[in-house]
CSV table of C-alpha atoms and ligand atoms in Angstrom, one decimal:
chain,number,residue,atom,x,y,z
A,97,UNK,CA,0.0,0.0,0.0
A,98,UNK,CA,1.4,3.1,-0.8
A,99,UNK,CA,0.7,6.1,1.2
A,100,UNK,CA,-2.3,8.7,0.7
A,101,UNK,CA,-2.4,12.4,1.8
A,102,UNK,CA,-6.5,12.9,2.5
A,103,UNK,CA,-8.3,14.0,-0.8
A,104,UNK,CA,-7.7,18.0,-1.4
A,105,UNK,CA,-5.3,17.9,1.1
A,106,UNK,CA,-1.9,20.6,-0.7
A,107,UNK,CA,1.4,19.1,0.7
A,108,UNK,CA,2.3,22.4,0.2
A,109,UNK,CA,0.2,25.2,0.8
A,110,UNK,CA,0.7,28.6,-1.9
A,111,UNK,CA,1.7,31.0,1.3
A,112,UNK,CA,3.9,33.9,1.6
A,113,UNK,CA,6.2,31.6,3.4
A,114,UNK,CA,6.6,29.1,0.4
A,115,UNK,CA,7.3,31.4,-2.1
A,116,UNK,CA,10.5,33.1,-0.2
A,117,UNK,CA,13.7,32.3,-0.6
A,118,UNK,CA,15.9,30.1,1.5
A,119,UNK,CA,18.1,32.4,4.2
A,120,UNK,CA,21.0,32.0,5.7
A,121,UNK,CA,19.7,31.3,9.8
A,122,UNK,CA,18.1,28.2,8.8
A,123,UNK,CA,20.8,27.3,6.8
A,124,UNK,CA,23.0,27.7,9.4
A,125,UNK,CA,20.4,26.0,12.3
A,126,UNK,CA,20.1,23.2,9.6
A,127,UNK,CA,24.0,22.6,10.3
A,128,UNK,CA,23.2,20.8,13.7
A,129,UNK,CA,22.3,17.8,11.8
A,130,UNK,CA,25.8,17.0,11.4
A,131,UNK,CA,26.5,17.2,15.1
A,132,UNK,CA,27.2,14.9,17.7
A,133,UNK,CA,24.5,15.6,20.1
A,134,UNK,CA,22.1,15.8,17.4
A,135,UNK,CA,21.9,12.1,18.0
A,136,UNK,CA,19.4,12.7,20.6
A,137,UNK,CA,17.5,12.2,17.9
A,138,UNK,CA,17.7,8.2,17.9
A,139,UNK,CA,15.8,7.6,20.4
A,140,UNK,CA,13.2,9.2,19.1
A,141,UNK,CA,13.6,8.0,15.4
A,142,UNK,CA,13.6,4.0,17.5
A,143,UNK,CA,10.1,4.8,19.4
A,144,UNK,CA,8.4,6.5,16.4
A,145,UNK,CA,9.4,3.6,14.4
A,146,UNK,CA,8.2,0.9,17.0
A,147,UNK,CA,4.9,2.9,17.0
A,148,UNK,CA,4.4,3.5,13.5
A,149,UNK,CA,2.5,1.7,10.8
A,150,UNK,CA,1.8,2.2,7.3
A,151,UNK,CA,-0.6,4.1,6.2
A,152,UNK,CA,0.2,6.4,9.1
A,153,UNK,CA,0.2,10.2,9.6
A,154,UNK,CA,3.0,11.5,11.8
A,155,UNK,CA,2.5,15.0,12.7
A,156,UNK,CA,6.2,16.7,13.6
A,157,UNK,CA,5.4,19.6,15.6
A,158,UNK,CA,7.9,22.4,15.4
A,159,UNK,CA,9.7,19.8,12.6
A,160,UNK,CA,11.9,22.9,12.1
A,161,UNK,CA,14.4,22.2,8.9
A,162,UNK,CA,13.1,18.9,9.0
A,163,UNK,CA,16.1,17.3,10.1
A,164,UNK,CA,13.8,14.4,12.1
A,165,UNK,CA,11.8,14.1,9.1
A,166,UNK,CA,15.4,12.8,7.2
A,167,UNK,CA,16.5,10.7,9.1
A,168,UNK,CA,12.8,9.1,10.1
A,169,UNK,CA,12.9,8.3,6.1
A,170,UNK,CA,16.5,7.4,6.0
A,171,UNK,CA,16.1,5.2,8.6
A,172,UNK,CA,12.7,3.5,7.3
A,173,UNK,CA,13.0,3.7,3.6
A,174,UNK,CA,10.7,1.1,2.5
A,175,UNK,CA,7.8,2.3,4.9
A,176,UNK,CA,4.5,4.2,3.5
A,177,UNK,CA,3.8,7.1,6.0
A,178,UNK,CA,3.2,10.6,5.7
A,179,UNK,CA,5.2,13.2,7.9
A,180,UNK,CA,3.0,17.0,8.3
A,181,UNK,CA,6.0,19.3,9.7
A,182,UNK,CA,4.2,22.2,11.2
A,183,UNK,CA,6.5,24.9,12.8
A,184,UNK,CA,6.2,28.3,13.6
A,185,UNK,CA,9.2,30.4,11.9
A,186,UNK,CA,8.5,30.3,7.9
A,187,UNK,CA,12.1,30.6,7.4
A,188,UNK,CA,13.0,27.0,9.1
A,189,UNK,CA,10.1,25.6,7.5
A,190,UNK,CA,10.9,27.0,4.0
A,191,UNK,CA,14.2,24.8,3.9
A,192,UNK,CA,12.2,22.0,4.9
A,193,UNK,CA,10.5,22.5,2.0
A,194,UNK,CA,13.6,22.7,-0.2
A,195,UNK,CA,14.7,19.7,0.9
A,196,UNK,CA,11.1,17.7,0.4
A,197,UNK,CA,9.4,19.5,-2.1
A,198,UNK,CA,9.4,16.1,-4.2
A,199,UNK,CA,8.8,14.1,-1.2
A,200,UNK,CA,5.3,12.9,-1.5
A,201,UNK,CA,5.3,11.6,2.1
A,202,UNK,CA,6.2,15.1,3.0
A,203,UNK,CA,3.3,17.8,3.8
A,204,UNK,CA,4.4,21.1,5.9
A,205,UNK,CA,2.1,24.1,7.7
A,206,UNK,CA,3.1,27.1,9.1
A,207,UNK,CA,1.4,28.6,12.2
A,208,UNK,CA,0.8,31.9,12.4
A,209,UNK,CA,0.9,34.8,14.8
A,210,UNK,CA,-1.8,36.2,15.1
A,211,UNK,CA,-0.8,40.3,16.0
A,212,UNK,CA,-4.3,41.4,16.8
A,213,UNK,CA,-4.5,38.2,20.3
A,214,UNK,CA,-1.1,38.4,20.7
A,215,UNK,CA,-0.9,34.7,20.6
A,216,UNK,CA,0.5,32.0,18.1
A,217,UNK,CA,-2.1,29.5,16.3
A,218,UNK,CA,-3.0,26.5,17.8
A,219,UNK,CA,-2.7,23.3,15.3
A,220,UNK,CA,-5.9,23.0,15.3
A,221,UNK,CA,-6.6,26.1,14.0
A,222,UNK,CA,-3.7,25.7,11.5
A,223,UNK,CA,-4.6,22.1,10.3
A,224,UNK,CA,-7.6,22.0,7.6
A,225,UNK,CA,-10.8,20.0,7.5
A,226,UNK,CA,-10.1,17.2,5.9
A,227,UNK,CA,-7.2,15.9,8.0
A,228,UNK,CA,-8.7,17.6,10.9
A,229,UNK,CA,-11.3,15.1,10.3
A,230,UNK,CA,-9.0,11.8,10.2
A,231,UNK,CA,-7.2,13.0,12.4
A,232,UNK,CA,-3.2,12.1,12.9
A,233,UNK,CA,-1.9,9.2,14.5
A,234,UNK,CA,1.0,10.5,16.3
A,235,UNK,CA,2.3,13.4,17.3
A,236,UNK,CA,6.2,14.3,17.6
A,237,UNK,CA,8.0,17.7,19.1
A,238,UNK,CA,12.0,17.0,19.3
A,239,UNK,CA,14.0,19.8,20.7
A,240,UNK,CA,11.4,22.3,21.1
A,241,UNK,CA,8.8,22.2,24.0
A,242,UNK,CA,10.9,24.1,26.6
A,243,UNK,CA,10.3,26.7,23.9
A,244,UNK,CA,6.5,26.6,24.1
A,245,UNK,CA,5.3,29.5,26.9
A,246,UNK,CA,1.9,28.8,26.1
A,247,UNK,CA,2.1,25.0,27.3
A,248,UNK,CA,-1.5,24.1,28.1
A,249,UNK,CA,-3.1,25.6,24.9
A,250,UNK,CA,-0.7,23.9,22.9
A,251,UNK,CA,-1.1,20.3,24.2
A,252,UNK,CA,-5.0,20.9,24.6
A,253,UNK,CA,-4.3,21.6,20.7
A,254,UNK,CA,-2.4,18.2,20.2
A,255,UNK,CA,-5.4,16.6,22.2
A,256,UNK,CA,-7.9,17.7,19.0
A,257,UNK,CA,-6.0,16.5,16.4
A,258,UNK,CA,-4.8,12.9,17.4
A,259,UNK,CA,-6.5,10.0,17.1
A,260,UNK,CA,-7.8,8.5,20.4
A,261,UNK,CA,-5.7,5.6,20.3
A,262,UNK,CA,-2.7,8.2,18.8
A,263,UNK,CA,0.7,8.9,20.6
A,264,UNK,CA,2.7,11.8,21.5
A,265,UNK,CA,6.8,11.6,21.8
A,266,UNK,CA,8.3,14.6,23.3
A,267,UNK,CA,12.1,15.1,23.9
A,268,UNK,CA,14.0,18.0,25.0
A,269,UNK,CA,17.8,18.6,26.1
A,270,UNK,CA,15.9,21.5,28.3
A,271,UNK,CA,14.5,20.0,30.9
A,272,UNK,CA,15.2,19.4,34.3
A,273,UNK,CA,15.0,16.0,35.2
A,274,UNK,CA,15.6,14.4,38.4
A,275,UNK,CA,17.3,11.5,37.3
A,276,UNK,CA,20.1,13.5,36.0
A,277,UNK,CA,23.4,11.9,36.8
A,278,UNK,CA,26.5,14.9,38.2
A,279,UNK,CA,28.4,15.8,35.7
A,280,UNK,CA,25.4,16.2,33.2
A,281,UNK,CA,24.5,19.3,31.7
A,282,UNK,CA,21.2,20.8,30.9
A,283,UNK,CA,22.6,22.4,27.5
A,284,UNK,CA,21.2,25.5,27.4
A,285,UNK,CA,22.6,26.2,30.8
A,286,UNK,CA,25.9,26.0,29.6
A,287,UNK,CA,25.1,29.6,28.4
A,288,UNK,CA,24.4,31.4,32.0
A,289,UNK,CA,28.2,29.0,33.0
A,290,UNK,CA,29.5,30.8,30.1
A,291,UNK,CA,28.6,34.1,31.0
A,292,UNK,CA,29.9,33.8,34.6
A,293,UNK,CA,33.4,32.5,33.0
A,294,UNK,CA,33.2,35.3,30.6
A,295,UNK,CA,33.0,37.7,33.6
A,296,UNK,CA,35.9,36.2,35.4
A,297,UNK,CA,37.8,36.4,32.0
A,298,UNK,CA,36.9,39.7,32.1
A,299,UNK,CA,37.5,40.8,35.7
A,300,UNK,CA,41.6,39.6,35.5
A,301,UNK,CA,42.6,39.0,32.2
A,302,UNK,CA,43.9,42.6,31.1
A,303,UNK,CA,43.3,41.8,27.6
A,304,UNK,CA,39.5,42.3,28.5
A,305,UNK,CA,40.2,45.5,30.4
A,306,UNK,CA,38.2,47.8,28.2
A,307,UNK,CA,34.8,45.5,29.3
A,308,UNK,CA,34.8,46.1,33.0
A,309,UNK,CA,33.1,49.5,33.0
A,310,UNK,CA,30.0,47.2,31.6
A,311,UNK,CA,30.8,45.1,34.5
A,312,UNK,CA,29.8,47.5,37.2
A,313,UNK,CA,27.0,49.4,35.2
A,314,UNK,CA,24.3,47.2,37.0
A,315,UNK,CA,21.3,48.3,34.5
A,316,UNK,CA,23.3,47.9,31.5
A,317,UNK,CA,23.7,44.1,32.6
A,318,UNK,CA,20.2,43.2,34.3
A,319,UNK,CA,19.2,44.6,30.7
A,320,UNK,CA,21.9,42.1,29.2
A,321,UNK,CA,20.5,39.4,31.5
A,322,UNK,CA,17.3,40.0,30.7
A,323,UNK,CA,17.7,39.3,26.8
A,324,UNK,CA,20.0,36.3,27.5
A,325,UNK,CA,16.9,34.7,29.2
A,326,UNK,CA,14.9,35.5,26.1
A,327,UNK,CA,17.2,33.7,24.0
A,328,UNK,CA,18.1,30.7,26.5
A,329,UNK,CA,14.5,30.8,28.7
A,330,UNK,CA,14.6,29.6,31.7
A,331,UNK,CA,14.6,25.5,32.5
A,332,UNK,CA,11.3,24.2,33.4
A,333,UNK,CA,11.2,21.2,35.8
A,334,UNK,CA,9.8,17.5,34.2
A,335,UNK,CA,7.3,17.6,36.7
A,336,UNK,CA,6.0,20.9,35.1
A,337,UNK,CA,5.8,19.2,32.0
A,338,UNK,CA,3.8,16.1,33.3
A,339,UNK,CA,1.5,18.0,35.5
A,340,UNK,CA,0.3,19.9,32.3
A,341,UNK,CA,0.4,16.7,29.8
A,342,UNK,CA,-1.8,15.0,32.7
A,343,UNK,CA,-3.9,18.2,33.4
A,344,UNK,CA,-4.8,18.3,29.2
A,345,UNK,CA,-5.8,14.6,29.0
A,346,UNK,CA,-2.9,12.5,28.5
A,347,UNK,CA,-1.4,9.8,30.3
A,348,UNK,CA,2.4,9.5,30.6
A,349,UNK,CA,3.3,6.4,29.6
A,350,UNK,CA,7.1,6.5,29.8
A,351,UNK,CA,9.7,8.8,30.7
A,352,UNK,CA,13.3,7.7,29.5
A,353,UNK,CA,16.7,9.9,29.8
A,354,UNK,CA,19.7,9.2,27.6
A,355,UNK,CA,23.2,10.8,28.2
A,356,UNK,CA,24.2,12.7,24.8
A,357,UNK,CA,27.9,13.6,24.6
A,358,UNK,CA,28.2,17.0,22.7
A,359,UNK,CA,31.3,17.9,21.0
A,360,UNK,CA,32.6,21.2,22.8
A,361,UNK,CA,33.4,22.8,19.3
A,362,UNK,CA,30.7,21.8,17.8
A,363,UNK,CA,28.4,23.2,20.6
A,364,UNK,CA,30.5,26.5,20.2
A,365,UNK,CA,29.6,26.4,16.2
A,366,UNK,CA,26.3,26.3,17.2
A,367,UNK,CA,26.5,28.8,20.1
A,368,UNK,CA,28.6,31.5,18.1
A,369,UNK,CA,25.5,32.1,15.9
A,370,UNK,CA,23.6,33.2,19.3
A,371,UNK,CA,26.5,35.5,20.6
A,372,UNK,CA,24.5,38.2,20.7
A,373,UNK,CA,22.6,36.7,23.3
A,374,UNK,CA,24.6,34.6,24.9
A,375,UNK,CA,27.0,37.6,25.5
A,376,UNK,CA,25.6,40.8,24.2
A,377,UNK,CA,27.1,42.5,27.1
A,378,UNK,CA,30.8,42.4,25.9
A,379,UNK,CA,29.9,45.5,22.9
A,380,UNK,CA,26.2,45.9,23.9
A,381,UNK,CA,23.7,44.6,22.2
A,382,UNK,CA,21.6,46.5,19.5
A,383,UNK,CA,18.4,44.9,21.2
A,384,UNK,CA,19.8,46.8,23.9
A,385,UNK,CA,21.7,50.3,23.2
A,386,UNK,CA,19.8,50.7,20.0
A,387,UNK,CA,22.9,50.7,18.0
A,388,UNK,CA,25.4,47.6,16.0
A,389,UNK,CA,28.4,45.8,18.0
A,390,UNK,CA,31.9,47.7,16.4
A,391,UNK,CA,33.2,44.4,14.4
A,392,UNK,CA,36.3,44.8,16.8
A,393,UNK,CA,33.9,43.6,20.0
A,394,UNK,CA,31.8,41.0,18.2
A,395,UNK,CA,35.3,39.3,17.1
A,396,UNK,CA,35.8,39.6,21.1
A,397,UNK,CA,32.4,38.9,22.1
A,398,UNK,CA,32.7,35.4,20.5
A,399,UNK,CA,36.4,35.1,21.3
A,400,UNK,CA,35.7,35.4,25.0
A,401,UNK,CA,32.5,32.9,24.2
A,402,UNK,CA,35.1,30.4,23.3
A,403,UNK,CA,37.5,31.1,26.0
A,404,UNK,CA,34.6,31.0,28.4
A,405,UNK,CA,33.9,27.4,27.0
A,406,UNK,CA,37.5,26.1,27.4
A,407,UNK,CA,37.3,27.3,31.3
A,408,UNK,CA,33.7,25.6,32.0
A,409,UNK,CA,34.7,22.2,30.5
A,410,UNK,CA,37.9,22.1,32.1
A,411,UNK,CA,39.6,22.3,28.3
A,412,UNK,CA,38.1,18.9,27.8
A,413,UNK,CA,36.9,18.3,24.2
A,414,UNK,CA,33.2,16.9,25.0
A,415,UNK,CA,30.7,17.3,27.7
A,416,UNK,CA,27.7,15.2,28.5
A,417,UNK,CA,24.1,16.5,28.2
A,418,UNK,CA,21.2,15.1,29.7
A,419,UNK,CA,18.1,14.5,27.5
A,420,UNK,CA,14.5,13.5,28.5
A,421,UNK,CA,11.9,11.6,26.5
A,422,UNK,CA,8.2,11.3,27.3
A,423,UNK,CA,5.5,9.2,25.6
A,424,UNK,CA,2.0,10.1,25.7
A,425,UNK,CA,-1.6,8.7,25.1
A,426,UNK,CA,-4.5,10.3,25.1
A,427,UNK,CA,-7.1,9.6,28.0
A,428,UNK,CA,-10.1,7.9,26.4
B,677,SAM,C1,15.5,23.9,18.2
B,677,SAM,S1,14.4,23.8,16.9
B,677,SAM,C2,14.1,22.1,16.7
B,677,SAM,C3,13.6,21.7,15.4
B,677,SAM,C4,13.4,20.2,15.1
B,677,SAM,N1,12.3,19.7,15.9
B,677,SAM,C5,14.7,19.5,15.4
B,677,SAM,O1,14.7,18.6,16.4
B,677,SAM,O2,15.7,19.7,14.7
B,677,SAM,C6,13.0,24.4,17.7
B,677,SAM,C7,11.8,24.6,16.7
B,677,SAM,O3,10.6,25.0,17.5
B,677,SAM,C8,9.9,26.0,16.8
B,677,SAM,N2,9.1,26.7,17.8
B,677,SAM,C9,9.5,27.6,18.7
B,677,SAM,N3,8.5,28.0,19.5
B,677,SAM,C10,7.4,27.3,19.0
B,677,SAM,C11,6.0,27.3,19.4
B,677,SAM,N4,5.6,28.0,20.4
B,677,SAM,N5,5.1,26.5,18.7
B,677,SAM,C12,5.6,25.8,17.7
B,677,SAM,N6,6.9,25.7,17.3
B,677,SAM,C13,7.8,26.5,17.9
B,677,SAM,C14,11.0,26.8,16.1
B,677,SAM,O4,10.5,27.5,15.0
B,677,SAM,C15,12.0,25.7,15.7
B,677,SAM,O5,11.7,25.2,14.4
């Protein structure tokens, strides 16, 4: 049997989003693919696979570049079901769509903020009738639900579009779990470790002198703080997460934690893109003083980023994160 998108159902919608061109940010998120701790992704790939049958609609939620979506059909090849990536930022979903335009078990939606609520859509506002009718069969959101401020709406969403006997797989690097072993990282916190080495650097290392005025201006850095936490939001415990996934209707059926080692340069690749918030304060950032970093301080700003790394890892060359996978079903 070979797979079937419902009847009228576009893979790809004709939006504003579709018909842009590729940019560079998603090109560069898109990069992670080929790094280490993007292997947090296995576990995932195994349980959607275990779960999956043919015929099957998987719904990725923030599916991003689509870099699960590759390796669900690399890994599966000869099996018939459809992946809908639905994200929120046009520009990762557009290189999703460069890569599976011709895809046929591809299908992608973009939700929409809406300016006049304030408020993103929900997916089921964004799916459309005839697959809101059928339904999907299970539901995916890798990496991204410690990015989700508007929790409850969003699973209650989830709740209206899979099928009663449906599952939802959630895994994030950004949450804290109990279970985590010492020596783990939560790997967004890196970024708050690397601003306190950064400071230190900074403090008595007089080839950061001309910083230290920043140091002491204690508005200039709450303000600096304040954007960091907008970039790297703050860690949400797993009970958090389960209280609301229970609260919406869902039953936790398993909660699994896997150790991912991350490659310390690699991490930095990835980081460097973020400097400005990661470590706006070493130039200022425009989100902050209204005006562009001199090309002299970002070249320091990412410098000291680096630095800042080789101090919190102890100039070791990996570090190990702690990841967190929950599967779902929904309460009949
Ligand atoms: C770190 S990326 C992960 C992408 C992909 N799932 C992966 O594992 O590579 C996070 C994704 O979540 C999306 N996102 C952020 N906030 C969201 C929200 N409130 N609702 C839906 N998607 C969101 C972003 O646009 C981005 O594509």
């Amino acid at each position: 049997m070979s797979f079937q998108w419902p009847a009228s159902f576009a893979r790809v919608p004709d939006a504003e989003w579709s018909r842009q061109d590729v940019g560079d940010l998603a090109r560069k998120y898109d990069t992670v693919e080929n790094h280490g701790w993007y292997d947090n992704l296995e576990l995932t790939v195994e349980q959607i696979g275990r779960f999956i049958r043919d015929g099957d609609i998987l719904l990725d939620y923030s599916g991003g570049t689509g870099i699960l979506a590759a390796r669900l059909l690399d890994r599966f090849r000869e099996r018939e079901f459809g992946i809908l990536i639905v994200d929120s930022s046009p520009k990762f979903l557009r290189l999703a769509l460069e890569k599976f335009r011709h895809e046929p078990r591809l299908a992608f939606r973009h939700i929409r903020y809406l300016k006049e609520e304030g408020r993103l859509e929900t997916v089921d506002e964004v799916l459309d009738p005839p697959l809101l009718d059928r339904r999907v069969d299970a539901l995916v959101s890798s990496n991204a639900i410690h990015l989700y401020f508007n929790l409850p709406e969003t699973i209650r969403a989830w709740r209206h579009v899979l099928r009663p006997d449906g599952r939802v797989f959630i895994q994030s690097g950004n949450i804290r779990n109990p279970d985590m072993p010492a020596g783990e990282w939560i790997i967004d916190e890196t970024v708050e470790a690397i601003h306190r080495a950064a400071i230190s650097l900074v403090r008595t290392d007089s080839r950061w002198a001309a910083y230290r005025t920043a140091l002491d201006d204690a508005d200039y850095m709450a303000a600096h703080d304040a954007l960091r936490r907008k970039y790297f939001l703050p860690v949400r415990p797993l009970s958090y997460y389960v209280d609301v996934l229970t609260s919406e209707g869902f039953e936790v059926l398993s909660i699994e934690r896997a150790t991912i080692p991350a490659r310390v340069d690699q991490w930095y690749e990835f980081l460097r893109v973020y400097h400005e918030g990661a470590l706006g304060w070493v130039g200022g950032a425009r989100k902050v003083t209204g005006h562009a970093v001199s090309p002299a301080a970002e070249a320091d700003r990412v410098e000291l980023m680096r630095r800042g790394m080789e101090k919190i890892f102890g100039g070791q060359q990996e570090f190990a994160a702690c990841w967190t996978y929950l599967t779902c079903e929904p309460v009949q």
